Short mmCIF file of C-alpha atoms in Angstrom, two decimals:
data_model
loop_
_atom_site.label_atom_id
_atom_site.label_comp_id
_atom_site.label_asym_id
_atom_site.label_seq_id
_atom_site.Cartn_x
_atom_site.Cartn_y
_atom_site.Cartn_z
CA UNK B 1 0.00 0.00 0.00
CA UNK B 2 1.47 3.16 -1.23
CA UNK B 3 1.49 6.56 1.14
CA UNK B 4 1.91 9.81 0.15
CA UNK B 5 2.12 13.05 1.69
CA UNK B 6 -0.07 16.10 0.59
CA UNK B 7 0.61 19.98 1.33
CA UNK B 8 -2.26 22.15 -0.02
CA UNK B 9 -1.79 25.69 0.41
CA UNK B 10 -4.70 27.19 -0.24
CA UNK B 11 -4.86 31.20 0.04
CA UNK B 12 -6.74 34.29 -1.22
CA UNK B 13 -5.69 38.15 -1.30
CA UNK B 14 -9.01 40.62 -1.34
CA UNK B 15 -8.78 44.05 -2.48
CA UNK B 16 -10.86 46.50 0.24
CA UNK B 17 -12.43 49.53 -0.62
CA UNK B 18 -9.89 51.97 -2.20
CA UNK B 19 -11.08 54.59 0.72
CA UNK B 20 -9.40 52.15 2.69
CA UNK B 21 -6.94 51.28 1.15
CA UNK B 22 -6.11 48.33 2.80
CA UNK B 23 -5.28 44.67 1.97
CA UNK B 24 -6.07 41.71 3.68
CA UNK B 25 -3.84 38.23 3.23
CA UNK B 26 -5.78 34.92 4.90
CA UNK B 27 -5.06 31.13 3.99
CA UNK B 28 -5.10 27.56 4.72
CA UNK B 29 -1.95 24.94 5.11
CA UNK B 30 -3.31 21.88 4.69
CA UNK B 31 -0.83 18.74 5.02
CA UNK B 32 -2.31 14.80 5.16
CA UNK B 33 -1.03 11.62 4.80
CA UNK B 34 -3.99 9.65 3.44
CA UNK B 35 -3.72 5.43 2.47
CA UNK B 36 -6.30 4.31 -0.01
CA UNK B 37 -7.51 0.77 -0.60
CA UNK B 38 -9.08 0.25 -4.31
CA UNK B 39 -10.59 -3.07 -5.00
CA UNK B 40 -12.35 -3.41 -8.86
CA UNK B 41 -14.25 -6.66 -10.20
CA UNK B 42 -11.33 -6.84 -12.37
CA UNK B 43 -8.29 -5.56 -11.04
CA UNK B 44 -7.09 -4.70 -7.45
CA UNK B 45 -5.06 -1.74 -7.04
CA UNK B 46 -3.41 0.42 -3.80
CA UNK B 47 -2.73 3.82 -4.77
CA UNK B 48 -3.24 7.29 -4.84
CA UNK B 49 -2.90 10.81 -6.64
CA UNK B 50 -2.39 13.73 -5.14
CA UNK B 51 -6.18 15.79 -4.30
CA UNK B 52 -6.33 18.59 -2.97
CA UNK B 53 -9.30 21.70 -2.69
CA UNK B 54 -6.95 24.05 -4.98
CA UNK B 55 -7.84 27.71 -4.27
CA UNK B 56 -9.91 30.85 -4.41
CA UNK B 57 -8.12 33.01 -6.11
CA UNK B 58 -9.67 36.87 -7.11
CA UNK B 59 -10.11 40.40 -6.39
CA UNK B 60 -12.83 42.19 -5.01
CA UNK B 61 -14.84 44.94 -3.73
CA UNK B 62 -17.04 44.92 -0.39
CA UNK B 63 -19.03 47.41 0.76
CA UNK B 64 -22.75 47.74 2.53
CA UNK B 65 -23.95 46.59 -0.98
CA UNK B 66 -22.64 43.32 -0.50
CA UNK B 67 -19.53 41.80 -2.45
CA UNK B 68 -18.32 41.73 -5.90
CA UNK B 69 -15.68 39.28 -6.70
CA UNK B 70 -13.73 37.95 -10.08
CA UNK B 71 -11.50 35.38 -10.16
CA UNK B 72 -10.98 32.02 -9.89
CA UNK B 73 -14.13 31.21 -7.36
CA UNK B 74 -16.20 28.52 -5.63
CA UNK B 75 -19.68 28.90 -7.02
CA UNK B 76 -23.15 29.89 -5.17
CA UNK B 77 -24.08 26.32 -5.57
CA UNK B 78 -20.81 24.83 -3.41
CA UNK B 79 -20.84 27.93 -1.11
CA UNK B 80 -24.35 27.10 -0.24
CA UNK B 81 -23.84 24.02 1.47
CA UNK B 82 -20.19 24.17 2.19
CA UNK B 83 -20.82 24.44 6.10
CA UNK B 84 -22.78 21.29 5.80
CA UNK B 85 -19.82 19.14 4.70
CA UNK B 86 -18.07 18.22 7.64
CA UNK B 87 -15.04 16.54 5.85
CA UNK B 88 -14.98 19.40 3.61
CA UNK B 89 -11.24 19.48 1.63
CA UNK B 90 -10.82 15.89 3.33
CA UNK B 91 -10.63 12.64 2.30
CA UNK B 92 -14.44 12.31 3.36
CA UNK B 93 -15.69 15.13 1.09
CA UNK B 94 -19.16 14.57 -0.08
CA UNK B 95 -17.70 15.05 -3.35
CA UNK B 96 -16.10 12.05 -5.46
CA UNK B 97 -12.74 11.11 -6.84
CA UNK B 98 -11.60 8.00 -5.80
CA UNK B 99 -10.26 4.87 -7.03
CA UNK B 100 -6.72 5.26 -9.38
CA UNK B 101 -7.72 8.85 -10.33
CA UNK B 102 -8.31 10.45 -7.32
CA UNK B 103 -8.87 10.37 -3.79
CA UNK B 104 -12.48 11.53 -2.49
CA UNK B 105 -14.71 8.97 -1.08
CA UNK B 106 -18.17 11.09 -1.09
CA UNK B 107 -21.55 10.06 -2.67
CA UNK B 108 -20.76 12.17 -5.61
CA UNK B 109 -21.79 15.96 -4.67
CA UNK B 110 -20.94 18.30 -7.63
CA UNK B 111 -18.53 21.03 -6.69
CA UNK B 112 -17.08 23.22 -9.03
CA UNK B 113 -14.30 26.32 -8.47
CA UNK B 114 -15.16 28.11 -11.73
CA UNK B 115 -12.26 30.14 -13.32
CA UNK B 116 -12.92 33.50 -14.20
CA UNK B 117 -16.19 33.70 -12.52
CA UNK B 118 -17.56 36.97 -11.86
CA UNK B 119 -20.02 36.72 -9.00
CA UNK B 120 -22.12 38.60 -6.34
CA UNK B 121 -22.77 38.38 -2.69
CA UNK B 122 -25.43 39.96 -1.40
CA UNK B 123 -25.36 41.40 2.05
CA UNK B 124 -26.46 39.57 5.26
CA UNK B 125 -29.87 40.11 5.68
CA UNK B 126 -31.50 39.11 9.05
CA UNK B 127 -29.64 35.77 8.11
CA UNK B 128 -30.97 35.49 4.74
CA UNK B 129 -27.87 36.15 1.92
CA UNK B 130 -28.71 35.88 -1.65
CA UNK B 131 -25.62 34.74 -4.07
CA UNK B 132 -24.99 34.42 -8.32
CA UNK B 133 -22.41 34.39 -10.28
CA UNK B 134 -21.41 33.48 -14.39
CA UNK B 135 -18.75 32.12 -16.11
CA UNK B 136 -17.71 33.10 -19.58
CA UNK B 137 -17.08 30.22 -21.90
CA UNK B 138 -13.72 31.49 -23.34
CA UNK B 139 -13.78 29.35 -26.13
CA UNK B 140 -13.99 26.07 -25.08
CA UNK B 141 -13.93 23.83 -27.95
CA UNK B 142 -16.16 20.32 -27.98
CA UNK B 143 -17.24 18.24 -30.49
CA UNK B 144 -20.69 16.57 -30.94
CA UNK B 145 -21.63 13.23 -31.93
CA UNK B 146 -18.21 12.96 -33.35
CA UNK B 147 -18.05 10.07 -36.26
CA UNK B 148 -21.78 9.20 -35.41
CA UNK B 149 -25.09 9.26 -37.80
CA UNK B 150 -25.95 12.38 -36.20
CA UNK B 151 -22.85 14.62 -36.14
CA UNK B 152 -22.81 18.56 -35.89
CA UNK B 153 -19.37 19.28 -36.01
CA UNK B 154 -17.31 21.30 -33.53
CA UNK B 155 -18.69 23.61 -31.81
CA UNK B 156 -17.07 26.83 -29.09
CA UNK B 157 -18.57 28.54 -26.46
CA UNK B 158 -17.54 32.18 -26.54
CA UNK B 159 -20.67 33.86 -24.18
CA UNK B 160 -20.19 35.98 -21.34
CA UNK B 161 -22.75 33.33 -19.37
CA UNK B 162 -22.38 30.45 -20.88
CA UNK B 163 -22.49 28.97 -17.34
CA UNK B 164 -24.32 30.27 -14.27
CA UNK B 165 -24.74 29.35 -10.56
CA UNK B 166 -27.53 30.96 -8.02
CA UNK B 167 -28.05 30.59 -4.46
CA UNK B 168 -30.10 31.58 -1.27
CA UNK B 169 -28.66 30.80 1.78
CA UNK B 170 -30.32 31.35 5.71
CA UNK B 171 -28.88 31.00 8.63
CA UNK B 172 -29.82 32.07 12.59
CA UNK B 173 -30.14 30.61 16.09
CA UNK B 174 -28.42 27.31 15.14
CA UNK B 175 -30.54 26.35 11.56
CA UNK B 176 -28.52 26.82 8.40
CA UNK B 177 -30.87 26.47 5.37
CA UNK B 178 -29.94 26.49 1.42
CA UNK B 179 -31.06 25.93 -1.83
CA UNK B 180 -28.80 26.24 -5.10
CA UNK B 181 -29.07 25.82 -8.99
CA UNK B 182 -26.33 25.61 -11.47
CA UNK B 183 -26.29 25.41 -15.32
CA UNK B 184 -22.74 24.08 -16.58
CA UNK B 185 -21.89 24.66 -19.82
CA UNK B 186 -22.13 22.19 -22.68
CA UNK B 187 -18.39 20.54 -23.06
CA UNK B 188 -17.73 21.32 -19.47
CA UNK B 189 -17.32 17.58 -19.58
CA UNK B 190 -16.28 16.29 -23.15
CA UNK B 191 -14.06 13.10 -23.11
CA UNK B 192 -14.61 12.30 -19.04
CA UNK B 193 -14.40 9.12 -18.02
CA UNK B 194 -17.85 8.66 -15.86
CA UNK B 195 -15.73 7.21 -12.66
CA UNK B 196 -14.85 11.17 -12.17
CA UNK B 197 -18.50 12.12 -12.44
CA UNK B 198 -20.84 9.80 -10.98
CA UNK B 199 -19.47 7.15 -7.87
CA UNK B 200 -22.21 5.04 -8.73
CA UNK B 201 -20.72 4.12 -12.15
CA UNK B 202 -17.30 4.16 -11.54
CA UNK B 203 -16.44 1.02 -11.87
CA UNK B 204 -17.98 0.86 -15.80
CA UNK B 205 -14.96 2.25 -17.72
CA UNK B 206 -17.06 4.41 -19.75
CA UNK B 207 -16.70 8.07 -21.15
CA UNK B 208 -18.93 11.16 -21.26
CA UNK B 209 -17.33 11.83 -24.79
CA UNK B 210 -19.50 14.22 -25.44
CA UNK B 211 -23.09 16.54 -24.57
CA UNK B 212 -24.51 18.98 -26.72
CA UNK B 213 -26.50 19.92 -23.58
CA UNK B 214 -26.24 21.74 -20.45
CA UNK B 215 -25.51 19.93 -17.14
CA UNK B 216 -27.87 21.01 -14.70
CA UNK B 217 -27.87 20.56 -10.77
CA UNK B 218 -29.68 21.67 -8.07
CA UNK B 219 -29.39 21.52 -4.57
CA UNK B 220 -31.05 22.37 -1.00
CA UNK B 221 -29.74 21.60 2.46
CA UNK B 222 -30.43 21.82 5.94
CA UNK B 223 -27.87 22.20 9.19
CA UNK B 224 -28.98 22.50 13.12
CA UNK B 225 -26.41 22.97 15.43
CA UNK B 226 -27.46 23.02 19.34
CA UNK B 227 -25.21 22.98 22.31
CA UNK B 228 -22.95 20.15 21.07
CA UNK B 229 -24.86 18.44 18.66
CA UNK B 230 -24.67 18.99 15.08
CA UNK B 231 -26.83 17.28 12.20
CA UNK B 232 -26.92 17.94 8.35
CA UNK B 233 -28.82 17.05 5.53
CA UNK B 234 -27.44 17.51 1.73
CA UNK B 235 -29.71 16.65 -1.42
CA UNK B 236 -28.63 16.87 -5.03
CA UNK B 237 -29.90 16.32 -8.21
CA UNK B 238 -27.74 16.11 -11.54
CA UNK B 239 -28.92 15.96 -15.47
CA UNK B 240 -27.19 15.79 -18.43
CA UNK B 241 -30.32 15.32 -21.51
CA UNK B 242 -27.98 14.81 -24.26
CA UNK B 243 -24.87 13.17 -23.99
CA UNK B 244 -22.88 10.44 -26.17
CA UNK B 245 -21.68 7.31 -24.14
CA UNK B 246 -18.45 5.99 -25.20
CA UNK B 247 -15.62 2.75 -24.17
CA UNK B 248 -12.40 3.14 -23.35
CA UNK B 249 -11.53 2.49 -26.86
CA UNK B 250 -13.40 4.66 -27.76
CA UNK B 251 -15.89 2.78 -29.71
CA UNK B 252 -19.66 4.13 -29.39
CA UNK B 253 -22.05 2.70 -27.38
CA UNK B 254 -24.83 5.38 -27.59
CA UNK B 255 -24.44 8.62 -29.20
CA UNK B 256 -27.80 10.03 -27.82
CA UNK B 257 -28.15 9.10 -24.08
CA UNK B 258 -29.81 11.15 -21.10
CA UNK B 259 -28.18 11.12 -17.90
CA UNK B 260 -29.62 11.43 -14.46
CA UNK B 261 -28.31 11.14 -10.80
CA UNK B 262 -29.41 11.92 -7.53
CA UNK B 263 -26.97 12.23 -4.27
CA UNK B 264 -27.72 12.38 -0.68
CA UNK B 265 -25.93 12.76 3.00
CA UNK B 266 -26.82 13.12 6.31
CA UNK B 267 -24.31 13.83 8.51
CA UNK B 268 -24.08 14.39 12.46
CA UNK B 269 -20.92 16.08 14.81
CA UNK B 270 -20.56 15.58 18.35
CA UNK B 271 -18.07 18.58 20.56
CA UNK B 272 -16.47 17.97 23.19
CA UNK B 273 -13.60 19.51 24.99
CA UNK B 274 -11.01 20.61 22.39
CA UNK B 275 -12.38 17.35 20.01
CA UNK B 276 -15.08 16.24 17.17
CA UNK B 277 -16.54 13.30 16.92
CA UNK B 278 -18.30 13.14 13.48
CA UNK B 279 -20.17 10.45 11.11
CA UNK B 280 -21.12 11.02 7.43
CA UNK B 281 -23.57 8.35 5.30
CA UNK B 282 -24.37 8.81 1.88
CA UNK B 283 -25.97 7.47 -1.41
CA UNK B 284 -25.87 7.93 -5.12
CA UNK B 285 -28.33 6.45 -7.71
CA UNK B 286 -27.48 7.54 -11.67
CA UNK B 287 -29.22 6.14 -14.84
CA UNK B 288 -28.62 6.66 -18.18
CA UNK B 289 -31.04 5.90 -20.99
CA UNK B 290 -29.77 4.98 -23.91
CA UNK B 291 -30.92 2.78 -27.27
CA UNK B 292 -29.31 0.61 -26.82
CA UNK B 293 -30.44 -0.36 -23.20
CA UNK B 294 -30.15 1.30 -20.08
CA UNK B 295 -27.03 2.04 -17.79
CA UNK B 296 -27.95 2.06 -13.87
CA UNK B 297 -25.71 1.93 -10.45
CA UNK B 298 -25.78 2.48 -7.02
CA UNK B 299 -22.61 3.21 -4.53
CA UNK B 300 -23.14 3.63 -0.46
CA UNK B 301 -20.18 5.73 1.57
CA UNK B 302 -20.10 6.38 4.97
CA UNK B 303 -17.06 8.57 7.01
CA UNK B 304 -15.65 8.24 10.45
CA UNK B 305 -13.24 11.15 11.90
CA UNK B 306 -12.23 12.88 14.52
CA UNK B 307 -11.17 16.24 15.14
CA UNK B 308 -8.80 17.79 17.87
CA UNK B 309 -7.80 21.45 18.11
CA UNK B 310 -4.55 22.31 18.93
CA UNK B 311 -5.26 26.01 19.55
CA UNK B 312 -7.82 28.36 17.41
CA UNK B 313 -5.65 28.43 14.32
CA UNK B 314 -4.73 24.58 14.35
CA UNK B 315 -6.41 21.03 14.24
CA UNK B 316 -5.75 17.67 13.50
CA UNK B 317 -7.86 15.19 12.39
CA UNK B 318 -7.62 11.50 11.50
CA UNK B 319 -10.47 9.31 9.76
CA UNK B 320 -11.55 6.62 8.32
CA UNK B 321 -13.43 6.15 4.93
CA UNK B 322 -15.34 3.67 2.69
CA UNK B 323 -17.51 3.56 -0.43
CA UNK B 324 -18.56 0.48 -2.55
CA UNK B 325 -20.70 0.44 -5.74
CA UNK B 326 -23.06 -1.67 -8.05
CA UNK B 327 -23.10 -1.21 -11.62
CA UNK B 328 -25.15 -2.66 -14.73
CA UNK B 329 -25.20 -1.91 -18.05
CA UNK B 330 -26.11 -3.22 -21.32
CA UNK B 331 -24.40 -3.15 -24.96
CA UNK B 332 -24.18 -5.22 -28.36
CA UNK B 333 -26.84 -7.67 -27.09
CA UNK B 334 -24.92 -8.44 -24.02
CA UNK B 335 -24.96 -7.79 -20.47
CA UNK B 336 -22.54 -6.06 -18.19
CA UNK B 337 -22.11 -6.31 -14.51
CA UNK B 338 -19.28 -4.79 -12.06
CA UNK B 339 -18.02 -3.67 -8.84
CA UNK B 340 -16.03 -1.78 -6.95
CA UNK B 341 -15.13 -0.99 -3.30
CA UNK B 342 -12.53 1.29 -1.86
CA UNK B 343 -11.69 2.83 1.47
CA UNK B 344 -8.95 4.63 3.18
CA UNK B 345 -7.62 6.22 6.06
CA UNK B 346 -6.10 9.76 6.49
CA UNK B 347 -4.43 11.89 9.42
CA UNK B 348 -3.62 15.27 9.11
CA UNK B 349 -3.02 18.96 10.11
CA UNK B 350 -5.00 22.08 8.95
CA UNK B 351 -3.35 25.39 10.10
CA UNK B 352 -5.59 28.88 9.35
CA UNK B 353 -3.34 31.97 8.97
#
């Protein structure tokens, strides 16, 4: 079993007011040593990449009006239930990335940092905050249907919105509550292999090759903390209505297919002293209708960690991870069954500057 050590620095300089004139440096070191276990119906393999949250990188402008930002940016959709995910940047993030190409063991939770987003926070509110933000397609270049009966050539998004991301977002008295939408551009995800989209179907070695449609997600969550007691609730819904399914090989199996997935977690936290004592449990269902037959898994993941501060600025953490998934799928008048589990275990120090 391979280790390997991760530093993640992850850091963000904001631009006051020029009446201030002031500038304000904060960040994150983030260091882990994490050991993943990767079993496949057809191969068995101990590994792991390098993951990491990356960072928020932009300039902005606050004022009683609320905040403007551009930059490289998490969107309204991942802000609004970012306080829900207690693993958050861990190797129990609700998202998904694990097996040989990553390292996340969530139920599949889409996250994106957009790049060159420019986005707006709205003031507090009596707890209520309002949030959008959209992301110019810069000429991304996909093709459609490529080689099939019904193919429409290259294509480029050059919009100022091509994608878009809105949230609302309350929170008082203990009860955070949230609801989010995003609209990803078409070719956000052209030539993906489906084990970095969907946790459910990871172990089908299939690829997104194309979608000459949007992928659209939306969100809502709920969070009570009270005394030292914390639960959370995530729900997510994910659709892609036109998208070309592909092997390895790259040999078609559908070049018109609809895609749909739903995610869940609940999640609870327990304080005491300078320590957290938290559990995460989580599903993902994803089908995918194609001609040629349909395309359907399932994957369970559950999270066990706990936290201990070593002052305000400093924690460590170690905790334990698993995930396992059923997949079916069928293709040139045959059948196709697989599985996959994988788990790991991480320790590791987060210092806030």
């Amino acid at each position: 079993m391979k280790k390997s050590l991760l530093a993640a620095m992850i850091a963000a300089v904001v631009a006051a007011p020029a009446a201030n004139a002031s500038v304000t440096i904060y960040g994150k070191i983030h260091a882990s040593i994490d050991m993943i276990d990767y079993s496949h119906s057809r191969d068995t393999i101990d590994d792991i990449d390098a993951w990491g949250g990356g960072r928020n990188a932009y300039i902005g402008l606050a004022g009683d009006w609320g905040t403007f930002l551009y930059g490289n940016h998490d969107t309204p959709l991942k802000i609004s239930t970012g306080k829900l995910d207690l693993f958050g940047d861990q190797l129990g993030d609700y998202n998904w990335s694990a097996g040989p190409e990553g390292a996340l063991l969530g139920p599949g939770f889409h996250d994106v940092r957009a790049e060159n987003a420019i986005a707006y926070i709205s003031p507090n509110m009596n707890g209520l905050t309002f949030a959008a933000a959209i992301v110019p397609g810069e000429g991304l270049d996909y093709d459609v249907h490529g080689g099939g009966p019904d193919y429409t050539g290259p294509h480029t998004q050059n919009g100022l919105a091509d994608s878009y991301s809105v949230a609302a977002m309350y929170s008082n008295n203990g009860l955070h509550l949230s609801a989010g939408y995003e609209n990803l551009m078409a070719g956000t995800y052209y030539d993906t292999l489906f084990s970095k989209i969907s946790p459910s179907l990871s172990s089908l070695e299939l690829i997104l090759r194309e979608h000459d449609d949007d992928m659209q997600v939306w969100r809502v969550g709920a969070g009570y903390t009270m005394n030292a007691f914390t639960v959370n609730f995530v729900y997510e819904n994910q659709q892609f209505d036109d998208v070309g399914i592909w092997r390895r090989n790259y040999s078609v199996i559908n070049p018109r297919s609809e895609y749909e997935a739903d995610a869940w977690q609940v999640s609870a936290a327990y304080d005491f002293g300078n320590n957290r004592i938290k559990l995460a449990y989580g599903e993902n269902d994803a089908d995918v209708v194609t001609e040629s037959g349909p395309i359907s898994g399932k994957s369970q993941h559950w999270t066990l960690g706990l936290d201990h501060k070593l002052s305000k600025r400093t924690m460590a953490y170690a905790q334990y991870a698993h995930a396992e998934s059923d997949a079916d799928y069928e293709a040139d008048g045959r059948d196709y069954s697989m599985d996959e589990e994988t788990s790991g275990f991480s320790i590791g120090l987060v210092h806030s500057f």
